[in-house]
Coordinates of C-alpha atoms in Angstrom, one line a residue:
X254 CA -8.7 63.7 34.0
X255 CA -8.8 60.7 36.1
X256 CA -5.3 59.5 37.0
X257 CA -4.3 55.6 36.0
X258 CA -2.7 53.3 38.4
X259 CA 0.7 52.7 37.1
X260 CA 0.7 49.6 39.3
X261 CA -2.8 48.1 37.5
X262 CA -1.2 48.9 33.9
X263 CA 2.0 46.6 35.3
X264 CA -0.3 43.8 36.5
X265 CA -2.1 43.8 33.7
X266 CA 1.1 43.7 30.9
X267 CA 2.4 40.9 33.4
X268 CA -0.6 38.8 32.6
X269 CA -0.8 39.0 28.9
X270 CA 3.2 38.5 28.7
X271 CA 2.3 35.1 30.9
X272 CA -0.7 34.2 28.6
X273 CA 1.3 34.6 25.4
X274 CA 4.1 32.4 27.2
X275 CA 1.6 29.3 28.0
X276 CA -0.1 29.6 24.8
X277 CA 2.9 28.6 22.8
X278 CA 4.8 26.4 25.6
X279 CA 3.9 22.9 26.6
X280 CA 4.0 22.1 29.8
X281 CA 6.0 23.2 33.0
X282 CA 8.7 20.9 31.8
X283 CA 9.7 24.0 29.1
X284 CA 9.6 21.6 25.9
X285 CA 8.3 24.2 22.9
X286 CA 5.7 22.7 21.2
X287 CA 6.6 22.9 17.1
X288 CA 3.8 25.0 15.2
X289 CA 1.5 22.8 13.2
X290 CA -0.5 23.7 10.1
X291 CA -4.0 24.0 10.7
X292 CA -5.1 21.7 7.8
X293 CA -2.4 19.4 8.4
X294 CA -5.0 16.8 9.8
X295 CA -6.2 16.8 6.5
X296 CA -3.5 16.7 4.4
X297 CA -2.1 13.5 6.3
X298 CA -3.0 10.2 5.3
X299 CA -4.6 8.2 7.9
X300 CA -2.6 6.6 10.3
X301 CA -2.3 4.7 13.5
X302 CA -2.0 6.5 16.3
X303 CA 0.7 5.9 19.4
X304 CA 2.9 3.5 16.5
X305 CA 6.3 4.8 14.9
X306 CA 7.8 2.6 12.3
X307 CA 11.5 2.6 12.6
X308 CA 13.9 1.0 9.8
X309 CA 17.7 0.8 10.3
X310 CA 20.1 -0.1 7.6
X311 CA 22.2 -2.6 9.9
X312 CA 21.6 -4.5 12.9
X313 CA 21.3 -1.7 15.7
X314 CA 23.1 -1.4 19.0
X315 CA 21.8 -1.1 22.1
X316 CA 23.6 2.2 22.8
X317 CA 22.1 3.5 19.5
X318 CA 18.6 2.3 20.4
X319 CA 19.2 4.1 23.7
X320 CA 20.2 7.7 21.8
X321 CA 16.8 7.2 19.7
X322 CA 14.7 6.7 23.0
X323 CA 16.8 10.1 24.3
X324 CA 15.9 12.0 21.6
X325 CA 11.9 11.0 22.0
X326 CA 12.2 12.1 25.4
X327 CA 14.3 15.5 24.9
X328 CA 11.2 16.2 22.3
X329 CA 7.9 15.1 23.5
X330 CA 9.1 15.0 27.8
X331 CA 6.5 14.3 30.0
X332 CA 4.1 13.1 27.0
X333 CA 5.7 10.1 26.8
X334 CA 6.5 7.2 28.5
X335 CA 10.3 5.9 26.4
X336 CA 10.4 2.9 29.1
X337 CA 7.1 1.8 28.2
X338 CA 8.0 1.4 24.4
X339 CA 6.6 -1.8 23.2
X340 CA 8.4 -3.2 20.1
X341 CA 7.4 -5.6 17.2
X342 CA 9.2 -6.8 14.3
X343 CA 8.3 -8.5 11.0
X344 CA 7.4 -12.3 11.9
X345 CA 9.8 -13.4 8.6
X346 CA 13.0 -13.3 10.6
X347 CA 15.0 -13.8 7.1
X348 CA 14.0 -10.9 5.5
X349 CA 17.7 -9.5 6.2
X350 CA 16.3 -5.9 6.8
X351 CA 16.0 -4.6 10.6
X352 CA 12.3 -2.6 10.9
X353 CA 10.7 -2.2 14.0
X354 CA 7.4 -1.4 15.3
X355 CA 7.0 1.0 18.2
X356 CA 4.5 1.5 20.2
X357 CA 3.8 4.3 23.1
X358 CA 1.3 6.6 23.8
X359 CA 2.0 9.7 21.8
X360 CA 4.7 8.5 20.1
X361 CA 4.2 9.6 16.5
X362 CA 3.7 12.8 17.9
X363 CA 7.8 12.5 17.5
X364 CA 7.5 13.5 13.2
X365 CA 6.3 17.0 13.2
X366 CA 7.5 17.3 9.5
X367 CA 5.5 15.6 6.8
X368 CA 6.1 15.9 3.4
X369 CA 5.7 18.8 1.1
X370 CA 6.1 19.6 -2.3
X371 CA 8.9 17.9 -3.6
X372 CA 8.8 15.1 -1.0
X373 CA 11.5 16.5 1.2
X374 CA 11.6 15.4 5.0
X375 CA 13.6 17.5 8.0
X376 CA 12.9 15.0 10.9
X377 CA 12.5 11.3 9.1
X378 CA 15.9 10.4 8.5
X379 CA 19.1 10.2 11.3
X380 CA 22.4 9.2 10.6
X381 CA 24.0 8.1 13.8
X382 CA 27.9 7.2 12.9
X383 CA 27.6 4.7 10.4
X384 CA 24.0 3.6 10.7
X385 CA 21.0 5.1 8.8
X386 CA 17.3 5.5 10.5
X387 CA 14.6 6.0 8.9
X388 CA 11.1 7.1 11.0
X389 CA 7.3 7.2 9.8
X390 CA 3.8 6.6 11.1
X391 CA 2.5 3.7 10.7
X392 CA 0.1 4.7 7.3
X393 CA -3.2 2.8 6.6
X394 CA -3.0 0.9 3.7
X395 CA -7.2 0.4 2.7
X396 CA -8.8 -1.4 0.3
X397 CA -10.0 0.4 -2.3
X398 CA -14.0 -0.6 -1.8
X399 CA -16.0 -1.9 -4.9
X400 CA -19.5 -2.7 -4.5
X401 CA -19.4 -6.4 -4.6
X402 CA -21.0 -8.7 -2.4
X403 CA -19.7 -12.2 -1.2
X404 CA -20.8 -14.3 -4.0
X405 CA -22.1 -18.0 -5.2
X406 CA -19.6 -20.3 -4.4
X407 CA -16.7 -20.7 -7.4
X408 CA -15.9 -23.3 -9.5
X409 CA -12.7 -24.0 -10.6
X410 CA -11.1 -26.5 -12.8
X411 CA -8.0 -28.3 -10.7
X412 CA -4.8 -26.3 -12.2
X413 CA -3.4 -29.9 -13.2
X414 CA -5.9 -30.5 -15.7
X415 CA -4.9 -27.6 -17.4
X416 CA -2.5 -27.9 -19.8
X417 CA 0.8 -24.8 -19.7
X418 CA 3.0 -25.1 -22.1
X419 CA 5.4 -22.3 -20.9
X420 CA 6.7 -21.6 -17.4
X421 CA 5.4 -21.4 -13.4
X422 CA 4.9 -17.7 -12.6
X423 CA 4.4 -17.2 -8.5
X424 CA 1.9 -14.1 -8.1
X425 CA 1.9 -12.7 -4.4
X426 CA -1.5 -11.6 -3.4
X427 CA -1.6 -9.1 -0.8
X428 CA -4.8 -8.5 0.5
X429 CA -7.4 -9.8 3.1
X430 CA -6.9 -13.3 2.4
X431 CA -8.4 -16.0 0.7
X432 CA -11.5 -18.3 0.8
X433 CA -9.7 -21.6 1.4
X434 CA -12.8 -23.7 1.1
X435 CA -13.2 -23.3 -2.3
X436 CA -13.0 -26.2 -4.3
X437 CA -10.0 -27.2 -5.9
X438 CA -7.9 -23.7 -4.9
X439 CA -4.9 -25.3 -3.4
X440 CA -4.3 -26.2 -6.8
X441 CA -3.5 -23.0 -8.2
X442 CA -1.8 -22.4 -4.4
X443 CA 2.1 -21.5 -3.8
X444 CA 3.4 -23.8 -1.0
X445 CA 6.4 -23.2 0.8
X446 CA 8.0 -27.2 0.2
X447 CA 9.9 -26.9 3.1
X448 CA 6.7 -26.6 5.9
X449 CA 4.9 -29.8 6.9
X450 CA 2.2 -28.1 8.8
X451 CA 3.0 -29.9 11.8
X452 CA 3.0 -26.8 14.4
X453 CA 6.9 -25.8 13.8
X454 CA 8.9 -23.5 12.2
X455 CA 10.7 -26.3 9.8
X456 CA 12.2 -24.2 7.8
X457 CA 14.0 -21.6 10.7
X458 CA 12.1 -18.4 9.2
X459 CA 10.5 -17.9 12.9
X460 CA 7.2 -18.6 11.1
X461 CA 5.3 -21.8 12.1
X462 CA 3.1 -23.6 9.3
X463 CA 3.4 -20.5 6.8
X464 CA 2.4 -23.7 4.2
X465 CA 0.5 -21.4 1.8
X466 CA 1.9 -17.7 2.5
X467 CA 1.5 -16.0 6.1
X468 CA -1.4 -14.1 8.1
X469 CA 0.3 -10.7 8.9
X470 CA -2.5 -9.6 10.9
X471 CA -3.0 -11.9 13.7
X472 CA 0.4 -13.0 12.5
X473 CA -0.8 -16.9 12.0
X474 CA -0.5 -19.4 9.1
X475 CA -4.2 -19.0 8.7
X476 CA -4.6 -17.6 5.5
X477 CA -8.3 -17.3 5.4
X478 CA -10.1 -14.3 4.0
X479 CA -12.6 -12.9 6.4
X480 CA -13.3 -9.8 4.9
X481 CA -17.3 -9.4 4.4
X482 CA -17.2 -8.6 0.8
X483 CA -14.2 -11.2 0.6
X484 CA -12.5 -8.9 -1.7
X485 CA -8.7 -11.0 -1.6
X486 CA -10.5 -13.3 -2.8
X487 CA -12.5 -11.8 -5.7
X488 CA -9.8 -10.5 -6.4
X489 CA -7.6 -13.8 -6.6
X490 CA -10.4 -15.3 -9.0
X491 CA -9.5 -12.3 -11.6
X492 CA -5.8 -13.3 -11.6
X493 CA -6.9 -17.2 -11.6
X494 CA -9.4 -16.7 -14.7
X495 CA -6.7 -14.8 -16.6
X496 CA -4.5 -18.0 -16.3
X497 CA -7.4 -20.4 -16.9
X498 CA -8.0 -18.7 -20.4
X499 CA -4.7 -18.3 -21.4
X500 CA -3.6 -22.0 -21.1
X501 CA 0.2 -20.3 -21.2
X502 CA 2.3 -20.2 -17.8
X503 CA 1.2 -22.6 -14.5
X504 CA 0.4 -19.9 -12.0
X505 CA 1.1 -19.9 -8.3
X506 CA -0.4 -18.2 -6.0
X507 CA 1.0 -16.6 -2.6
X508 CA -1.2 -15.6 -0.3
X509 CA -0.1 -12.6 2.4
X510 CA -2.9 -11.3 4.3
X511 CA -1.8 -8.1 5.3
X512 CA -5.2 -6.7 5.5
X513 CA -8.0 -7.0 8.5
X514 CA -11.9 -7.8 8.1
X515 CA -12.8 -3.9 8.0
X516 CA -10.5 -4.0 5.2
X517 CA -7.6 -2.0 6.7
X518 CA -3.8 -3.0 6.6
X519 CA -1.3 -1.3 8.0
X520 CA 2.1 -0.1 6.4
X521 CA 4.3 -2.1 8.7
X522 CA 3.0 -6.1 7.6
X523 CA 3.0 -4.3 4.0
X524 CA 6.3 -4.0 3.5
X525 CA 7.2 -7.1 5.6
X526 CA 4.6 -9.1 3.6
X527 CA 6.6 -7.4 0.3
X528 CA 9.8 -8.8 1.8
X529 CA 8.3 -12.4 3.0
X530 CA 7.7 -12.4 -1.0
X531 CA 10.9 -10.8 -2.2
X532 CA 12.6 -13.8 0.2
X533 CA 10.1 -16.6 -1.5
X534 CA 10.7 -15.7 -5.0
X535 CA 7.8 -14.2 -5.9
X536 CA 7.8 -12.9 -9.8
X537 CA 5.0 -10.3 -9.2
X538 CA 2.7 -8.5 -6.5
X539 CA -0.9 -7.7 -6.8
X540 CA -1.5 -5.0 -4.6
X541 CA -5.1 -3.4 -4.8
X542 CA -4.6 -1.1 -2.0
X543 CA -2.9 2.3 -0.9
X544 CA -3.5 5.6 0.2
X545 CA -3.8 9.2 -0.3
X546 CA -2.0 11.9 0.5
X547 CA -3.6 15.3 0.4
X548 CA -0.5 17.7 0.5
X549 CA 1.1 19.1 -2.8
X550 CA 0.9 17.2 -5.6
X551 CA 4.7 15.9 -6.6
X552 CA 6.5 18.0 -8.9
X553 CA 7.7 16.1 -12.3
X554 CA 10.8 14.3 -11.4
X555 CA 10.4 14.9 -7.5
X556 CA 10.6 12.5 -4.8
X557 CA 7.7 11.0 -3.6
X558 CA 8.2 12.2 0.3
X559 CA 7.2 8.5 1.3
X560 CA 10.4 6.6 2.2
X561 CA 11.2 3.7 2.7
X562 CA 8.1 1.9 1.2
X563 CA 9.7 3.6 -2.7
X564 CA 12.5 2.5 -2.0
X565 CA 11.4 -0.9 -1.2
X566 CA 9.5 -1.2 -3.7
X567 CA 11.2 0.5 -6.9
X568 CA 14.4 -0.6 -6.0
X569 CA 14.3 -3.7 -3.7
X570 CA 11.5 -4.7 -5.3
X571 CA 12.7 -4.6 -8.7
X572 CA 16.1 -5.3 -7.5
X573 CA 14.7 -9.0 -7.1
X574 CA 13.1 -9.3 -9.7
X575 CA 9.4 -8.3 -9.0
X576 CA 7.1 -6.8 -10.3
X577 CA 4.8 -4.3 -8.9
X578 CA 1.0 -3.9 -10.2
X579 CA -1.2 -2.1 -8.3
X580 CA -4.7 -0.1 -8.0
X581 CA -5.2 3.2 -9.3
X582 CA -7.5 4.1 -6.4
X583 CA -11.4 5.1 -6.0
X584 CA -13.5 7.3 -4.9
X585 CA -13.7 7.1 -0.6
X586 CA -16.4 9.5 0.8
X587 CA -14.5 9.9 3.9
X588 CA -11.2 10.8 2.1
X589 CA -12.6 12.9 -0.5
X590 CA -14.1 15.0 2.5
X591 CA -10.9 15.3 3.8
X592 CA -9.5 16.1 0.6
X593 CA -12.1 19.1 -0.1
X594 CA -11.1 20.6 3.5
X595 CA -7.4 20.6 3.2
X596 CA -8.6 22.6 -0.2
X597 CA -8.6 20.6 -3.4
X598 CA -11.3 21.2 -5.7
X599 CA -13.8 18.9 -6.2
X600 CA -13.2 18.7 -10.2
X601 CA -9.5 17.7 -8.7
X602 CA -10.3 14.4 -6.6
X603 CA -9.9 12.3 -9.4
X604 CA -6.8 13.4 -10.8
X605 CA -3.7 12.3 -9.7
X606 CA -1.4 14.7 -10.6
X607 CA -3.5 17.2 -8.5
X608 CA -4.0 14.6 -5.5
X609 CA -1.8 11.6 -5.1
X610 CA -2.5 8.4 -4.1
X611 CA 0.2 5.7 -3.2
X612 CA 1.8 3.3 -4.5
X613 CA 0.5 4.0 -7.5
X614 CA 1.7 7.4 -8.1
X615 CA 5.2 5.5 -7.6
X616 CA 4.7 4.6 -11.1
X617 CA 6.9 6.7 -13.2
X618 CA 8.2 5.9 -17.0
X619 CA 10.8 2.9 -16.8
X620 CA 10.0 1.1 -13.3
X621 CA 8.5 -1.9 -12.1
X622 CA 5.7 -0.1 -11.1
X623 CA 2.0 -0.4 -13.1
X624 CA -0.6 1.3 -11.9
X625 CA -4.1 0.3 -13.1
X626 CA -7.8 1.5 -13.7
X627 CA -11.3 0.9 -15.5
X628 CA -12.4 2.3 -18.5
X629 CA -14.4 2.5 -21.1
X630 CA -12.8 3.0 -24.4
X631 CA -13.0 6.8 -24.3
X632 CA -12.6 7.7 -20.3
X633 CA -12.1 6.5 -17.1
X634 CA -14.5 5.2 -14.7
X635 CA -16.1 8.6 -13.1
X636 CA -15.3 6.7 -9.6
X637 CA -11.7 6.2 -10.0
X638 CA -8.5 8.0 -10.5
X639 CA -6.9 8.8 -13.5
X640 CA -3.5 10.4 -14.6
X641 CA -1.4 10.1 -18.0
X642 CA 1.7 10.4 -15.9
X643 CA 0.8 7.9 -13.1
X644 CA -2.0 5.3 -14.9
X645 CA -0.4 3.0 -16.9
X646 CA -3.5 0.5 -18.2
X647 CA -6.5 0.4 -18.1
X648 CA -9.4 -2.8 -18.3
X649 CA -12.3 -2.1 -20.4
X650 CA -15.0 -2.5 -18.1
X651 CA -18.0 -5.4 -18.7
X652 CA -21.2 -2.6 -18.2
X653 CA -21.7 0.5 -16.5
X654 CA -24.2 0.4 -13.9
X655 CA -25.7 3.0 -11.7
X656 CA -22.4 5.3 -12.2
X657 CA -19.8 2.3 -11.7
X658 CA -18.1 0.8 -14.5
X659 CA -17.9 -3.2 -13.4
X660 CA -16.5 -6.7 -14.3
X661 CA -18.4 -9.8 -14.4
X662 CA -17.1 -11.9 -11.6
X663 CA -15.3 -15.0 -12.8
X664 CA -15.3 -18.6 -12.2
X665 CA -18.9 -18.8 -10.7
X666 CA -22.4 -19.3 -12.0
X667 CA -25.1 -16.9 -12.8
X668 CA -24.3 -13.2 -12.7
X669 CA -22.6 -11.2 -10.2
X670 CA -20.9 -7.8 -10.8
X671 CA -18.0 -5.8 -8.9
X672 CA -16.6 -2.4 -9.7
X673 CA -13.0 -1.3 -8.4
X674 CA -9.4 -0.2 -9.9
X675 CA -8.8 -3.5 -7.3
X676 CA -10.5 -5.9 -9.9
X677 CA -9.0 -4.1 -12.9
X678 CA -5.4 -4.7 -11.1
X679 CA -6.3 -8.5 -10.5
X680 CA -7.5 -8.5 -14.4
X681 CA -3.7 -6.8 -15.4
X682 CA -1.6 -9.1 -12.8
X683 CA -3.2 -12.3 -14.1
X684 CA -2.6 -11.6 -17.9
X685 CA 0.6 -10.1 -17.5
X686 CA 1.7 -12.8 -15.5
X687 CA -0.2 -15.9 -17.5
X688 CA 2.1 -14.5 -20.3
X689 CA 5.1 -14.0 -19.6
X690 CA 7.9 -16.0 -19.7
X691 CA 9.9 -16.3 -16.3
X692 CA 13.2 -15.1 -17.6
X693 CA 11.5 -11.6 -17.9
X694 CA 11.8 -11.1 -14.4
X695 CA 15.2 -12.5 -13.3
X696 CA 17.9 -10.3 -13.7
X697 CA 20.8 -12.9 -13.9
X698 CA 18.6 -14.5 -17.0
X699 CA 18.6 -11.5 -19.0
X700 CA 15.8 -9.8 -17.8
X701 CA 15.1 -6.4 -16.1
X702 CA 12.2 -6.1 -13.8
X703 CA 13.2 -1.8 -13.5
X704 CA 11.5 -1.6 -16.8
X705 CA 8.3 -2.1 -17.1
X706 CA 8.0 -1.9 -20.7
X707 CA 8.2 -5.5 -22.0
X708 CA 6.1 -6.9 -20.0
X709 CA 3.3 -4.3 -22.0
X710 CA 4.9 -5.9 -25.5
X711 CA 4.2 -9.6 -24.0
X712 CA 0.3 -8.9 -23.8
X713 CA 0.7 -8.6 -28.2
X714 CA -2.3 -7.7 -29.9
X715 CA -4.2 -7.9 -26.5
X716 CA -2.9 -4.1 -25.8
X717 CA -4.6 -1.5 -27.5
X718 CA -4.6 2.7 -27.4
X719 CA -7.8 4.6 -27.5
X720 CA -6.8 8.1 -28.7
X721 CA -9.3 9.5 -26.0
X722 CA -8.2 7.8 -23.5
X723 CA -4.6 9.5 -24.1
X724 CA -5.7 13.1 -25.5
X725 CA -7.8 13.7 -22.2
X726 CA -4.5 12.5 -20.4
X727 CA -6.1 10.0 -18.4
X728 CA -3.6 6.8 -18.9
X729 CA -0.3 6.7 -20.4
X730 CA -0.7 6.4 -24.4
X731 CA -4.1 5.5 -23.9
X732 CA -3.4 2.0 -23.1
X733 CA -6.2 -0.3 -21.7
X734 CA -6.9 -4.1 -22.6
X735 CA -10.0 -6.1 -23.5
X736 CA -11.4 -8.2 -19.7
X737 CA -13.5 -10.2 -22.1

C-alpha cells in the first residue's frame, strides 16, 4: 500500500480550516457577519436602502449621537462610512418629537433583527441613561393601485353654498396630493390662517407657505398631485362627495403629500406628515396606503413588531384626538410574488390574519384605528384583503367588472369607474367625518378617539351587517355601508 504524505494531509486540513474561517467572517477587519435567514429578503417589507430612521424620546446630545455612530462602526467596520452620515429631520420643526433621517451607504445593514412572531425586536430599541432610541428602515409606504385613470375634469359646488348645520370637521389627506386646478376646491381646502403665502415661514414652524398643508416629498408648499392616475385626488373627491350629500358638518380638507408620482411614500414624511396634522388639529386621517409584511402572522393580542409608527398612531394619534381610517390593502403582483416565496399559500394572500399588511392590521377592538374594504353584500372583493379581526367596514361596491369590484367616480360627468380598498377608505372617512359631531373626537369635550366604536353608531341606519360577510369572517360583524 502506497504510503500518504503526512505533510499533504496537513496542507490540506490547513486550507479547509481557512475556507470555513472566510466563509463565515467579513472582512480582514475581524467583524463577524450575523447569520441571515435565507428568505428574509422576502419576508421584509420593501424599504429604502442606505436610510436608518432614528427616533429619540428627548432632545439628544452630541455625546449620545457620538455613542450611536460608535456602535455603527463597532458593527458594520469598514462597510461604512459613520463620518459621511447625512441627516434629515421632519420639515415641521414644532412637532415636539426628535426623528431623524440617516443616510450612508450600508447603513441599514445596522438592524439584523426583524420582527418575528409576536413582534419582538433584539436590536431596534437602546436605552442610553435616560434617553430611549428607537431604529428602523426606512419602510415604503405604496399606494394601494386601483385601476382608475385620470379622469374628466370635476365639478364641484363651492362649499359655501352648501348649507351645514352642525360643526367643521378637518380631514388630513395623506397621499400624492391634490389637483389644485380644479374648480372651486379651495373651498372645501384647510388653510393654515396664519401663512400669507408671501415666501416666509410666518408662522415659525420652519415651513415657508404651507397655506394648504405641506409637500413632504420635495418638501415644498406645493401641494399638487402629480401622480398619473391622480389617485390623492380621486380619492379626495370620495371624502368631498360624502360631505356634499350629507349637508351635515363643513369639511376641511388637509392636504400632506407624503407620496411621489410612482406612487411610493416613504415611512419617514408618514409619520411627520401624521404629526404636521396631530400639531394642526386635524380630527381624522385618510390613509389609503401601507405595506406588507410577510413574516409570521401576529398572534392574538401580540405586538405588532412595527414600532414607533403603532405607537404613533394608536396612542399619539388618538391621544390628540384623531382618528385613523385606512385601506385594507390589494392585491400587488410584485408583493404577492414575494409573498409565495417566503412560503405563504396562495389561498393565504388575501387574508390577513395569515399575511399582514400595515397599518391596518393595527386595528384591533377598541382603538382609533378602522380599517376598510369593498364588498359585495356577501364577500369581499376577490382583489383585496379581508380579515374579521383586522377589517372593520366594508363599502358595497357600485358593479363588478372584469374581477374588480368598483365605485362610480364622483363629482364629474359621464361615467368613470375605480376599484381599490383606497376608494372604499375615502367613501368611510367622508361619511364618518360628514357626521359626526366634533366633540367626538376631543378628549377634553367628552369624547374618546381610543374607541372607535361611536363613531360606527353616528353612521345610524346607514350601517348594516350581512351575515356572510361575518360567518366567512371576512369583516368584523359583517359591517359594510351603502356608497350609493
Amino acid at each position: 500500500m502506497k504510503r500518504r504524505n503526512p505533510i499533504l494531509l496537513i496542507v490540506i486540513i490547513i486550507i479547509i480550516i481557512i475556507l470555513l474561517l472566510l466563509r463565515y467572517c467579513s472582512s480582514c477587519s475581524g467583524h463577524v457577519k450575523p447569520q441571515k435567514d435565507s428568505l428574509v429578503q422576502y419576508k421584509l417589507p420593501e424599504y429604502y436602502p442606505d436610510q436608518l430612521v432614528v427616533l429619540f424620546n428627548k432632545k439628544p446630545s452630541a455625546s449620545l449621537i457620538n455613542k450611536i455612530k460608535g456602535d455603527i462602526k463597532d458593527s458594520l467596520g469598514t462597510e461604512i462610512d459613520t463620518a459621511g452620515i447625512t441627516v434629515a429631520t421632519c420639515s415641521n420643526c414644532g412637532t415636539g418629537f426628535y426623528m431623524e433621517l440617516w443616510k450612508a451607504k450600508n447603513i441599514h445593514s445596522y438592524l439584523h433583527a426583524e420582527p418575528v412572531q409576536g413582534g419582538t425586536h433584539t436590536d431596534n430599541t437602546k436605552t442610553v441613561g435616560d434617553t430611549i432610541v428607537t431604529m428602523f428602515r426606512n419602510y415604503k409606504m405604496k399606494i394601494s393601485p386601483g385601476n382608475g385613470k385620470d379622469p374628466n375634469q370635476y365639478t364641484l359646488v363651492p362649499s359655501d353654498r352648501i348649507q351645514h348645520t352642525k360643526d367643521t370637521v378637518t380631514v388630513a389627506l395623506l397621499d400624492s396630493g391634490l389637483d389644485t386646478s380644479i374648480n372651486n376646491i379651495k373651498t372645501y381646502l384647510w388653510r393654515n390662517v396664519k401663512e400669507s403665502g408671501n415666501n416666509r415661514d410666518d408662522d415659525s414652524n420652519c415651513l415657508t407657505d404651507d397655506e394648504y398643508g405641506w409637500n413632504f416629498v420635495d418638501t415644498t408648499g406645493n401641494i399638487n398631485d402629480d401622480a398619473p392616475d391622480k389617485h390623492g385626488t380621486h380619492v379626495a373627491m370620495f371624502i368631498i362627495n360624502e360631505f356634499q350629500r350629507e349637508r351635515t358638518n363643513n369639511l376641511k380638507l388637509m392636504v400632506l403629500k407624503t407620496h411621489d408620482r410612482n406612487s411610493e411614500g416613504s415611512l419617514f414624511n408618514v409619520i411627520c406628515a401624521m404629526l404636521y396634522a396631530a400639531d394642526h388639529h386635524a380630527n381624522v386621517i385618510n390613509a389609503s396606503w401601507g405595506f406588507y409584511s410577510n413574516f409570521p402572522p401576529l398572534p392574538d393580542g401580540g405586538k405588532t413588531g412595527y414600532e414607533p409608527l403603532d405607537s404613533i398612531i394608536t396612542q399619539v394619534m388618538a391621544s390628540k384626538g384623531i382618528l385613523f381610517v385606512t385601506a385594507a390593502g390589494n392585491r400587488m403582483a410584485s408583493e404577492d410574488e414575494k409573498a409565495e416565496k417566503a412560503g405563504i399559500a396562495v389561498a393565504d394572500l388575501r387574508n390577513l390574519k395569515k399575511r399582514n399588511f400595515f397599518p391596518a392590521c393595527f386595528a384591533t377592538n377598541g382603538n382609533n384605528v378602522i380599517a376598510v374594504t369593498t364588498v359585495t353584500d356577501t364577500a369581499v372583493s376577490p382583489t383585496q384583503n379581508y380579515s374579521s379581526e383586522y377589517v372593520d367596514l366594508g363599502v358595497l361596491g357600485d358593479r363588478f367588472t372584469d374581477g374588480f369590484l368598483m365605485f362610480k367616480v364622483p363629482l364629474m360627468p359621464g361615467e368613470a369607474y375605480v376599484s381599490g380598498s383606497s376608494y372604499a377608505t375615502g367613501i368611510v372617512t367622508g361619511r364618518i367625518a360628514a357626521g359626526s359631531p366634533t366633540y367626538m373626537y376631543n378628549p377634553r369635550r367628552g369624547g374618546n378617539a381610543y374607541n372607535k366604536t361611536p363613531f360606527f353608531q353616528a353612521l345610524g341606519g346607514g350601517l348594516q351587517r350581512s351575515a356572510a360577510l361575518r360567518d366567512k369572517a371576512e369583516v368584523k360583524d359583517g359591517n359594510y355601508i351603502k356608497h350609493r
